[in-house]
PDB file of C-alpha atoms and ligand atoms in Angstrom:
ATOM      1  CA  MET A   1     173.632  31.650-194.192  1.00 44.00           C
ATOM      2  CA  SER A   2     174.367  31.988-197.460  1.00 45.00           C
ATOM      3  CA  GLN A   3     171.622  31.304-200.033  1.00 50.00           C
ATOM      4  CA  ASP A   4     174.094  28.635-201.769  1.00 52.00           C
ATOM      5  CA  GLY A   5     176.214  27.437-199.083  1.00 51.00           C
ATOM      6  CA  PRO A   6     177.959  23.975-198.532  1.00 55.00           C
ATOM      7  CA  PRO A   7     175.385  20.755-198.478  1.00 54.00           C
ATOM      8  CA  GLU A   8     177.045  19.716-195.130  1.00 58.00           C
ATOM      9  CA  GLN A   9     175.227  20.964-192.432  1.00 58.00           C
ATOM     10  CA  SER A  10     177.063  23.654-190.037  1.00 71.00           C
ATOM     11  CA  GLY A  11     175.949  26.986-188.040  1.00 92.00           C
ATOM     12  CA  ILE A  12     172.430  28.144-188.146  1.00 95.00           C
ATOM     13  CA  ARG A  13     171.524  25.527-190.846  1.00 94.00           C
ATOM     14  CA  GLY A  14     172.071  22.482-188.828  1.00 94.00           C
ATOM     15  CA  LEU A  15     170.799  24.120-185.557  1.00 95.00           C
ATOM     16  CA  LEU A  16     167.810  24.457-187.411  1.00 94.00           C
ATOM     17  CA  ARG A  17     167.609  21.096-188.887  1.00 93.00           C
ATOM     18  CA  ALA A  18     168.263  19.391-185.329  1.00 95.00           C
ATOM     19  CA  LEU A  19     165.368  21.470-184.095  1.00 94.00           C
ATOM     20  CA  PRO A  20     162.211  18.958-183.144  1.00 90.00           C
ATOM     21  CA  VAL A  21     159.036  19.625-184.585  1.00 89.00           C
ATOM     22  CA  PHE A  22     155.657  17.855-183.182  1.00 88.00           C
ATOM     23  CA  ALA A  23     157.619  16.003-180.709  1.00 81.00           C
ATOM     24  CA  CYS A  24     154.665  16.394-178.308  1.00 82.00           C
ATOM     25  CA  ASP A  25     151.720  13.957-177.410  1.00 88.00           C
ATOM     26  CA  LEU A  26     149.058  15.461-179.873  1.00 93.00           C
ATOM     27  CA  PRO A  27     144.953  15.283-180.163  1.00 93.00           C
ATOM     28  CA  THR A  28     143.610  13.342-182.589  1.00 90.00           C
ATOM     29  CA  PHE A  29     140.860  15.551-184.927  1.00 95.00           C
ATOM     30  CA  THR A  30     138.214  13.784-187.046  1.00 94.00           C
ATOM     31  CA  PRO A  31     137.025  16.574-189.344  1.00 96.00           C
ATOM     32  CA  HIS A  32     133.831  14.098-190.279  1.00 94.00           C
ATOM     33  CA  SER A  33     132.410  15.239-186.812  1.00 93.00           C
ATOM     34  CA  ALA A  34     133.655  18.853-187.077  1.00 96.00           C
ATOM     35  CA  PRO A  35     130.771  21.230-185.867  1.00 96.00           C
ATOM     36  CA  ASP A  36     129.066  22.865-189.447  1.00 96.00           C
ATOM     37  CA  ASP A  37     129.899  26.240-188.152  1.00 97.00           C
ATOM     38  CA  PRO A  38     133.480  27.137-187.586  1.00 98.00           C
ATOM     39  CA  VAL A  39     133.446  28.957-184.717  1.00 98.00           C
ATOM     40  CA  ALA A  40     132.057  26.915-182.482  1.00 98.00           C
ATOM     41  CA  LEU A  41     135.250  24.393-183.246  1.00 98.00           C
ATOM     42  CA  PHE A  42     137.071  27.200-183.205  1.00 98.00           C
ATOM     43  CA  VAL A  43     136.214  27.718-179.533  1.00 98.00           C
ATOM     44  CA  ASP A  44     136.047  24.238-178.767  1.00 97.00           C
ATOM     45  CA  TRP A  45     140.178  24.170-180.127  1.00 97.00           C
ATOM     46  CA  LEU A  46     140.165  27.309-178.271  1.00 98.00           C
ATOM     47  CA  THR A  47     139.020  25.834-174.686  1.00 97.00           C
ATOM     48  CA  SER A  48     141.377  22.843-175.319  1.00 95.00           C
ATOM     49  CA  ALA A  49     144.527  25.322-175.703  1.00 95.00           C
ATOM     50  CA  ILE A  50     143.615  27.105-172.795  1.00 96.00           C
ATOM     51  CA  GLY A  51     143.295  23.713-170.809  1.00 94.00           C
ATOM     52  CA  ALA A  52     146.121  22.343-172.101  1.00 91.00           C
ATOM     53  CA  GLU A  53     148.122  25.656-170.974  1.00 92.00           C
ATOM     54  CA  VAL A  54     149.361  26.809-174.435  1.00 93.00           C
ATOM     55  CA  PRO A  55     151.117  30.130-173.708  1.00 94.00           C
ATOM     56  CA  GLU A  56     149.098  32.894-174.827  1.00 97.00           C
ATOM     57  CA  PRO A  57     146.614  31.156-176.272  1.00 97.00           C
ATOM     58  CA  HIS A  58     144.924  34.332-177.400  1.00 98.00           C
ATOM     59  CA  ALA A  59     147.497  35.594-179.406  1.00 98.00           C
ATOM     60  CA  MET A  60     147.555  35.698-183.404  1.00 98.00           C
ATOM     61  CA  THR A  61     148.878  36.868-186.240  1.00 98.00           C
ATOM     62  CA  LEU A  62     147.418  39.663-188.305  1.00 98.00           C
ATOM     63  CA  SER A  63     148.712  39.922-191.876  1.00 98.00           C
ATOM     64  CA  THR A  64     147.746  42.982-193.786  1.00 98.00           C
ATOM     65  CA  ALA A  65     148.321  44.169-197.101  1.00 98.00           C
ATOM     66  CA  ASP A  66     149.279  48.249-197.939  1.00 96.00           C
ATOM     67  CA  ALA A  67     147.537  49.656-201.704  1.00 94.00           C
ATOM     68  CA  GLY A  68     150.447  48.006-203.553  1.00 96.00           C
ATOM     69  CA  GLY A  69     150.100  44.482-201.900  1.00 96.00           C
ATOM     70  CA  ARG A  70     152.813  44.385-200.165  1.00 98.00           C
ATOM     71  CA  PRO A  71     152.412  42.136-196.568  1.00 98.00           C
ATOM     72  CA  SER A  72     152.965  42.854-193.432  1.00 98.00           C
ATOM     73  CA  ALA A  73     152.549  41.128-190.364  1.00 98.00           C
ATOM     74  CA  ARG A  74     151.938  40.975-186.803  1.00 98.00           C
ATOM     75  CA  VAL A  75     151.227  39.486-183.616  1.00 98.00           C
ATOM     76  CA  LEU A  76     147.848  40.707-181.881  1.00 98.00           C
ATOM     77  CA  ILE A  77     145.465  39.762-179.037  1.00 98.00           C
ATOM     78  CA  CYS A  78     142.424  38.079-179.886  1.00 98.00           C
ATOM     79  CA  LYS A  79     139.518  40.076-178.294  1.00 97.00           C
ATOM     80  CA  ASP A  80     136.300  37.942-179.009  1.00 98.00           C
ATOM     81  CA  VAL A  81     134.657  36.060-181.811  1.00 98.00           C
ATOM     82  CA  ASP A  82     130.828  35.987-182.213  1.00 98.00           C
ATOM     83  CA  ALA A  83     128.544  33.786-183.861  1.00 96.00           C
ATOM     84  CA  ALA A  84     128.493  35.859-186.854  1.00 96.00           C
ATOM     85  CA  GLY A  85     131.851  34.616-187.390  1.00 98.00           C
ATOM     86  CA  ARG A  86     133.727  37.754-186.956  1.00 98.00           C
ATOM     87  CA  TRP A  87     137.225  38.198-184.782  1.00 98.00           C
ATOM     88  CA  TYR A  88     137.800  40.774-182.810  1.00 98.00           C
ATOM     89  CA  PHE A  89     140.928  43.228-182.041  1.00 98.00           C
ATOM     90  CA  ALA A  90     141.879  46.100-180.958  1.00 98.00           C
ATOM     91  CA  SER A  91     144.705  48.795-182.265  1.00 97.00           C
ATOM     92  CA  GLY A  92     145.319  52.229-182.823  1.00 96.00           C
ATOM     93  CA  SER A  93     144.006  53.691-186.070  1.00 96.00           C
ATOM     94  CA  SER A  94     147.099  55.804-187.253  1.00 95.00           C
ATOM     95  CA  SER A  95     149.080  52.385-186.423  1.00 97.00           C
ATOM     96  CA  ARG A  96     150.547  51.044-189.531  1.00 97.00           C
ATOM     97  CA  LYS A  97     148.317  47.807-189.354  1.00 98.00           C
ATOM     98  CA  GLY A  98     145.207  50.538-189.019  1.00 98.00           C
ATOM     99  CA  ARG A  99     146.652  52.706-192.159  1.00 97.00           C
ATOM    100  CA  GLU A 100     146.789  49.467-194.223  1.00 98.00           C
ATOM    101  CA  LEU A 101     143.423  48.403-193.067  1.00 98.00           C
ATOM    102  CA  ALA A 102     141.803  51.712-194.393  1.00 98.00           C
ATOM    103  CA  VAL A 103     142.882  51.393-198.210  1.00 97.00           C
ATOM    104  CA  ASN A 104     142.823  47.313-198.254  1.00 98.00           C
ATOM    105  CA  PRO A 105     140.145  45.701-196.234  1.00 98.00           C
ATOM    106  CA  HIS A 106     141.709  42.691-196.986  1.00 98.00           C
ATOM    107  CA  ALA A 107     143.624  40.686-194.192  1.00 98.00           C
ATOM    108  CA  ALA A 108     144.420  37.016-192.547  1.00 98.00           C
ATOM    109  CA  LEU A 109     144.411  35.584-188.495  1.00 98.00           C
ATOM    110  CA  THR A 110     146.711  32.810-187.547  1.00 98.00           C
ATOM    111  CA  PHE A 111     146.481  31.117-184.689  1.00 98.00           C
ATOM    112  CA  HIS A 112     149.344  28.462-183.657  1.00 97.00           C
ATOM    113  CA  TRP A 113     149.404  26.224-180.605  1.00 96.00           C
ATOM    114  CA  PRO A 114     152.552  24.757-180.681  1.00 93.00           C
ATOM    115  CA  ARG A 115     151.707  22.277-177.793  1.00 91.00           C
ATOM    116  CA  GLN A 116     148.806  20.327-179.792  1.00 95.00           C
ATOM    117  CA  GLY A 117     150.282  20.746-183.127  1.00 96.00           C
ATOM    118  CA  ARG A 118     147.519  23.283-184.330  1.00 97.00           C
ATOM    119  CA  GLN A 119     147.000  26.045-186.776  1.00 98.00           C
ATOM    120  CA  ILE A 120     143.667  27.996-187.538  1.00 98.00           C
ATOM    121  CA  ARG A 121     143.785  30.504-190.664  1.00 98.00           C
ATOM    122  CA  VAL A 122     141.155  32.821-190.913  1.00 98.00           C
ATOM    123  CA  ARG A 123     140.225  35.411-193.816  1.00 98.00           C
ATOM    124  CA  GLY A 124     138.137  38.053-194.540  1.00 98.00           C
ATOM    125  CA  ALA A 125     137.765  41.881-194.950  1.00 98.00           C
ATOM    126  CA  VAL A 126     138.147  44.024-191.396  1.00 98.00           C
ATOM    127  CA  ALA A 127     135.547  46.891-190.713  1.00 98.00           C
ATOM    128  CA  THR A 128     135.772  49.576-187.697  1.00 98.00           C
ATOM    129  CA  THR A 129     133.328  48.664-184.811  1.00 98.00           C
ATOM    130  CA  GLY A 130     132.240  52.131-184.005  1.00 97.00           C
ATOM    131  CA  ALA A 131     133.383  54.488-181.139  1.00 97.00           C
ATOM    132  CA  GLU A 132     131.302  52.929-178.403  1.00 97.00           C
ATOM    133  CA  ARG A 133     132.532  50.080-179.251  1.00 98.00           C
ATOM    134  CA  SER A 134     135.990  51.225-178.861  1.00 98.00           C
ATOM    135  CA  ALA A 135     135.513  53.491-176.288  1.00 97.00           C
ATOM    136  CA  ALA A 136     134.257  50.275-174.249  1.00 97.00           C
ATOM    137  CA  ASP A 137     137.111  48.348-175.002  1.00 97.00           C
ATOM    138  CA  PHE A 138     139.740  51.256-174.271  1.00 97.00           C
ATOM    139  CA  LEU A 139     137.996  51.595-170.672  1.00 97.00           C
ATOM    140  CA  ALA A 140     138.417  47.631-170.505  1.00 96.00           C
ATOM    141  CA  ARG A 141     142.288  48.127-170.607  1.00 95.00           C
ATOM    142  CA  SER A 142     144.735  48.574-167.878  1.00 94.00           C
ATOM    143  CA  PRO A 143     145.533  52.000-166.607  1.00 93.00           C
ATOM    144  CA  ALA A 144     149.250  51.419-168.536  1.00 93.00           C
ATOM    145  CA  SER A 145     147.931  50.295-171.433  1.00 94.00           C
ATOM    146  CA  ARG A 146     145.927  53.299-171.547  1.00 95.00           C
ATOM    147  CA  ALA A 147     148.474  55.777-171.490  1.00 95.00           C
ATOM    148  CA  GLU A 148     150.565  53.930-173.550  1.00 93.00           C
ATOM    149  CA  ALA A 149     147.834  53.852-176.300  1.00 94.00           C
ATOM    150  CA  LEU A 150     146.891  57.643-174.974  1.00 93.00           C
ATOM    151  CA  GLY A 151     149.890  58.953-175.580  1.00 91.00           C
ATOM    152  CA  GLY A 152     151.866  56.767-177.378  1.00 87.00           C
ATOM    153  CA  ARG A 153     152.259  57.712-181.448  1.00 88.00           C
ATOM    154  CA  GLN A 154     152.371  53.602-182.514  1.00 88.00           C
ATOM    155  CA  SER A 155     154.555  52.234-185.770  1.00 89.00           C
ATOM    156  CA  GLN A 156     156.204  56.383-186.126  1.00 91.00           C
ATOM    157  CA  VAL A 157     159.907  56.389-185.931  1.00 92.00           C
ATOM    158  CA  LEU A 158     161.185  57.663-182.210  1.00 92.00           C
ATOM    159  CA  ASP A 159     164.172  59.689-182.353  1.00 92.00           C
ATOM    160  CA  ASP A 160     163.972  60.052-178.863  1.00 93.00           C
ATOM    161  CA  PRO A 161     162.858  57.771-176.117  1.00 93.00           C
ATOM    162  CA  ALA A 162     163.210  60.452-173.544  1.00 94.00           C
ATOM    163  CA  GLU A 163     160.409  62.332-175.743  1.00 92.00           C
ATOM    164  CA  ALA A 164     157.813  58.508-175.333  1.00 92.00           C
ATOM    165  CA  GLU A 165     158.677  59.119-171.969  1.00 92.00           C
ATOM    166  CA  ALA A 166     157.314  62.488-171.322  1.00 93.00           C
ATOM    167  CA  ALA A 167     154.385  61.656-173.610  1.00 92.00           C
ATOM    168  CA  LEU A 168     153.815  58.931-171.525  1.00 93.00           C
ATOM    169  CA  ARG A 169     153.754  61.248-168.152  1.00 94.00           C
ATOM    170  CA  ASP A 170     151.409  63.537-169.889  1.00 94.00           C
ATOM    171  CA  ALA A 171     149.064  60.939-170.799  1.00 94.00           C
ATOM    172  CA  ARG A 172     149.270  59.314-167.154  1.00 94.00           C
ATOM    173  CA  ALA A 173     148.145  62.999-166.162  1.00 94.00           C
ATOM    174  CA  ARG A 174     145.463  63.479-167.981  1.00 94.00           C
ATOM    175  CA  LEU A 175     143.871  59.796-167.322  1.00 94.00           C
ATOM    176  CA  GLU A 176     144.002  60.297-163.740  1.00 93.00           C
ATOM    177  CA  ALA A 177     142.504  63.662-164.018  1.00 94.00           C
ATOM    178  CA  ASP A 178     139.884  62.455-166.239  1.00 94.00           C
ATOM    179  CA  PRO A 179     139.743  58.393-165.848  1.00 91.00           C
ATOM    180  CA  ASP A 180     136.496  58.067-168.208  1.00 93.00           C
ATOM    181  CA  LEU A 181     138.782  60.040-171.190  1.00 95.00           C
ATOM    182  CA  VAL A 182     139.084  57.660-174.446  1.00 96.00           C
ATOM    183  CA  SER A 183     141.617  57.696-177.121  1.00 95.00           C
ATOM    184  CA  ALA A 184     139.868  58.549-179.915  1.00 94.00           C
ATOM    185  CA  ASP A 185     142.740  56.627-182.278  1.00 96.00           C
ATOM    186  CA  TRP A 186     141.550  53.794-180.347  1.00 97.00           C
ATOM    187  CA  THR A 187     139.938  50.971-182.264  1.00 98.00           C
ATOM    188  CA  LEU A 188     137.975  47.605-182.223  1.00 98.00           C
ATOM    189  CA  TYR A 189     138.551  45.970-185.460  1.00 98.00           C
ATOM    190  CA  ALA A 190     136.226  42.857-186.777  1.00 98.00           C
ATOM    191  CA  LEU A 191     137.173  40.345-188.922  1.00 98.00           C
ATOM    192  CA  THR A 192     134.163  39.068-190.989  1.00 98.00           C
ATOM    193  CA  ALA A 193     135.706  35.410-192.214  1.00 98.00           C
ATOM    194  CA  THR A 194     134.890  34.403-195.574  1.00 98.00           C
ATOM    195  CA  ASP A 195     136.707  31.226-194.500  1.00 98.00           C
ATOM    196  CA  VAL A 196     138.363  29.417-191.625  1.00 98.00           C
ATOM    197  CA  GLU A 197     140.790  26.564-191.914  1.00 98.00           C
ATOM    198  CA  PHE A 198     141.955  24.044-189.289  1.00 98.00           C
ATOM    199  CA  TRP A 199     145.170  22.473-189.156  1.00 98.00           C
ATOM    200  CA  GLN A 200     145.886  19.864-186.835  1.00 98.00           C
ATOM    201  CA  ALA A 201     149.176  18.247-186.955  1.00 96.00           C
ATOM    202  CA  ASP A 202     150.036  14.549-187.123  1.00 93.00           C
ATOM    203  CA  GLU A 203     153.152  12.473-185.789  1.00 87.00           C
ATOM    204  CA  ARG A 204     153.202  10.792-188.711  1.00 86.00           C
ATOM    205  CA  ARG A 205     153.169  14.144-191.216  1.00 86.00           C
ATOM    206  CA  ARG A 206     149.503  12.745-192.195  1.00 90.00           C
ATOM    207  CA  HIS A 207     148.175  16.143-191.123  1.00 95.00           C
ATOM    208  CA  THR A 208     144.496  17.010-191.374  1.00 97.00           C
ATOM    209  CA  ARG A 209     143.525  20.095-192.794  1.00 98.00           C
ATOM    210  CA  LEU A 210     139.343  21.432-192.721  1.00 98.00           C
ATOM    211  CA  ARG A 211     138.365  24.377-194.622  1.00 98.00           C
ATOM    212  CA  TYR A 212     134.933  25.692-194.392  1.00 98.00           C
ATOM    213  CA  GLU A 213     133.701  28.326-196.329  1.00 98.00           C
ATOM    214  CA  ARG A 214     131.075  31.133-196.208  1.00 97.00           C
ATOM    215  CA  THR A 215     128.429  29.974-198.607  1.00 94.00           C
ATOM    216  CA  GLY A 216     125.692  33.010-198.195  1.00 89.00           C
ATOM    217  CA  ARG A 217     124.529  31.996-194.516  1.00 90.00           C
ATOM    218  CA  ASP A 218     125.984  28.623-194.447  1.00 95.00           C
ATOM    219  CA  TRP A 219     129.204  27.359-194.438  1.00 97.00           C
ATOM    220  CA  THR A 220     130.828  24.789-196.702  1.00 97.00           C
ATOM    221  CA  ARG A 221     133.468  22.363-195.615  1.00 97.00           C
ATOM    222  CA  HIS A 222     136.111  20.463-197.789  1.00 97.00           C
ATOM    223  CA  LEU A 223     139.491  18.191-196.540  1.00 98.00           C
ATOM    224  CA  LEU A 224     142.415  19.918-198.397  1.00 97.00           C
ATOM    225  CA  TRP A 225     145.715  17.685-199.248  1.00 96.00           C
ATOM    226  CA  PRO A 226     148.067  18.496-196.610  1.00 94.00           C
TER     227      PRO A 226
HETATM  228  C1  FMN B 301     151.569  38.519-177.648  1.00 68.99           C
HETATM  229  C2  FMN B 301     151.443  40.357-178.242  1.00 68.99           C
HETATM  230  C3  FMN B 301     150.554  40.712-178.155  1.00 68.99           C
HETATM  231  C4  FMN B 301     149.847  42.118-178.676  1.00 68.99           C
HETATM  232  N1  FMN B 301     149.228  42.384-178.562  1.00 68.99           N
HETATM  233  C5  FMN B 301     148.668  43.357-179.337  1.00 68.99           C
HETATM  234  C6  FMN B 301     147.346  44.278-179.352  1.00 68.99           C
HETATM  235  O1  FMN B 301     146.066  43.879-179.260  1.00 68.99           O
HETATM  236  N2  FMN B 301     147.253  45.492-180.115  1.00 68.99           N
HETATM  237  C7  FMN B 301     148.240  46.302-180.605  1.00 68.99           C
HETATM  238  O2  FMN B 301     147.951  46.979-181.109  1.00 68.99           O
HETATM  239  N3  FMN B 301     149.233  45.443-180.644  1.00 68.99           N
HETATM  240  C8  FMN B 301     149.747  44.446-180.084  1.00 68.99           C
HETATM  241  N4  FMN B 301     151.008  44.032-180.080  1.00 68.99           N
HETATM  242  C9  FMN B 301     152.192  44.825-180.869  1.00 68.99           C
HETATM  243  C10 FMN B 301     152.154  44.344-182.223  1.00 68.99           C
HETATM  244  O3  FMN B 301     152.145  43.058-182.203  1.00 68.99           O
HETATM  245  C11 FMN B 301     152.716  45.473-183.318  1.00 68.99           C
HETATM  246  O4  FMN B 301     153.989  45.895-182.339  1.00 68.99           O
HETATM  247  C12 FMN B 301     151.998  46.593-183.300  1.00 68.99           C
HETATM  248  O5  FMN B 301     150.272  46.689-183.083  1.00 68.99           O
HETATM  249  C13 FMN B 301     152.971  47.666-183.878  1.00 68.99           C
HETATM  250  O6  FMN B 301     152.094  47.332-185.490  1.00 68.99           O
HETATM  251  P1  FMN B 301     152.184  47.818-187.254  1.00 68.99           P
HETATM  252  O7  FMN B 301     153.164  48.921-186.987  1.00 68.99           O
HETATM  253  O8  FMN B 301     152.212  46.895-187.838  1.00 68.99           O
HETATM  254  O9  FMN B 301     150.736  48.259-186.737  1.00 68.99           O
HETATM  255  C14 FMN B 301     151.195  42.469-179.427  1.00 68.99           C
HETATM  256  C15 FMN B 301     152.018  42.153-179.750  1.00 68.99           C
HETATM  257  C16 FMN B 301     152.637  40.682-179.021  1.00 68.99           C
HETATM  258  C17 FMN B 301     153.761  39.844-178.671  1.00 68.99           C
END
């Protein structure tokens, strides 16, 4: 793993180079007939990913940056997408991502559906959606997820796993006593897209990239060099 290793391929370098990419039957994508609205194309591709049994097609990488511009990224579940071009996700506001979004709302989402050689990149500013919608999201979660969100201190240093067990037990008991209890920290966020890019792999490496950019109420479209 040295930075200036020998030219022969050995160890992890050889292993990585031997791995195939785009080695499955890929769908075709004709950008000229793509819809005017990226949300319609997103829904089309998502539906197709679900139909192709892509594992966890609703998982996406959320990239944020702190006040100094240092990035961090993690995988989240996409909760919804609406006609206004807002992508929704939920998390604790005191988590690292929550703290970063509070000081720098600019963020990016990346979906990757390897079985179809597809990637979608979404950029925009993130805002909280308010206590009512956050509470509705919290109450729609499974009991285990609610207990975790209520008792957890996501992203903080965990000195002793026994402390987390005790907090979880306490949260379960509180939720059993009051099933309508909502974590004040739990937040439904919405990223309003300014641009959305659709990337389709091609076995001959003639990949297609189509970017939509928001211009007022409409979207303009451009092909990009791969
Ligand atoms: C498939 C998958 C789905 C996840 N979904 C969520 C989610 O919806 N909300 C969440 O807070 N964390 C989710 N996580 C955990 C996050 O990736 C991350 O570890 C956590 O949110 C803490 O991130 P932070 O310290 O950057 O704030 C998920 C992880 C994976 C692998």
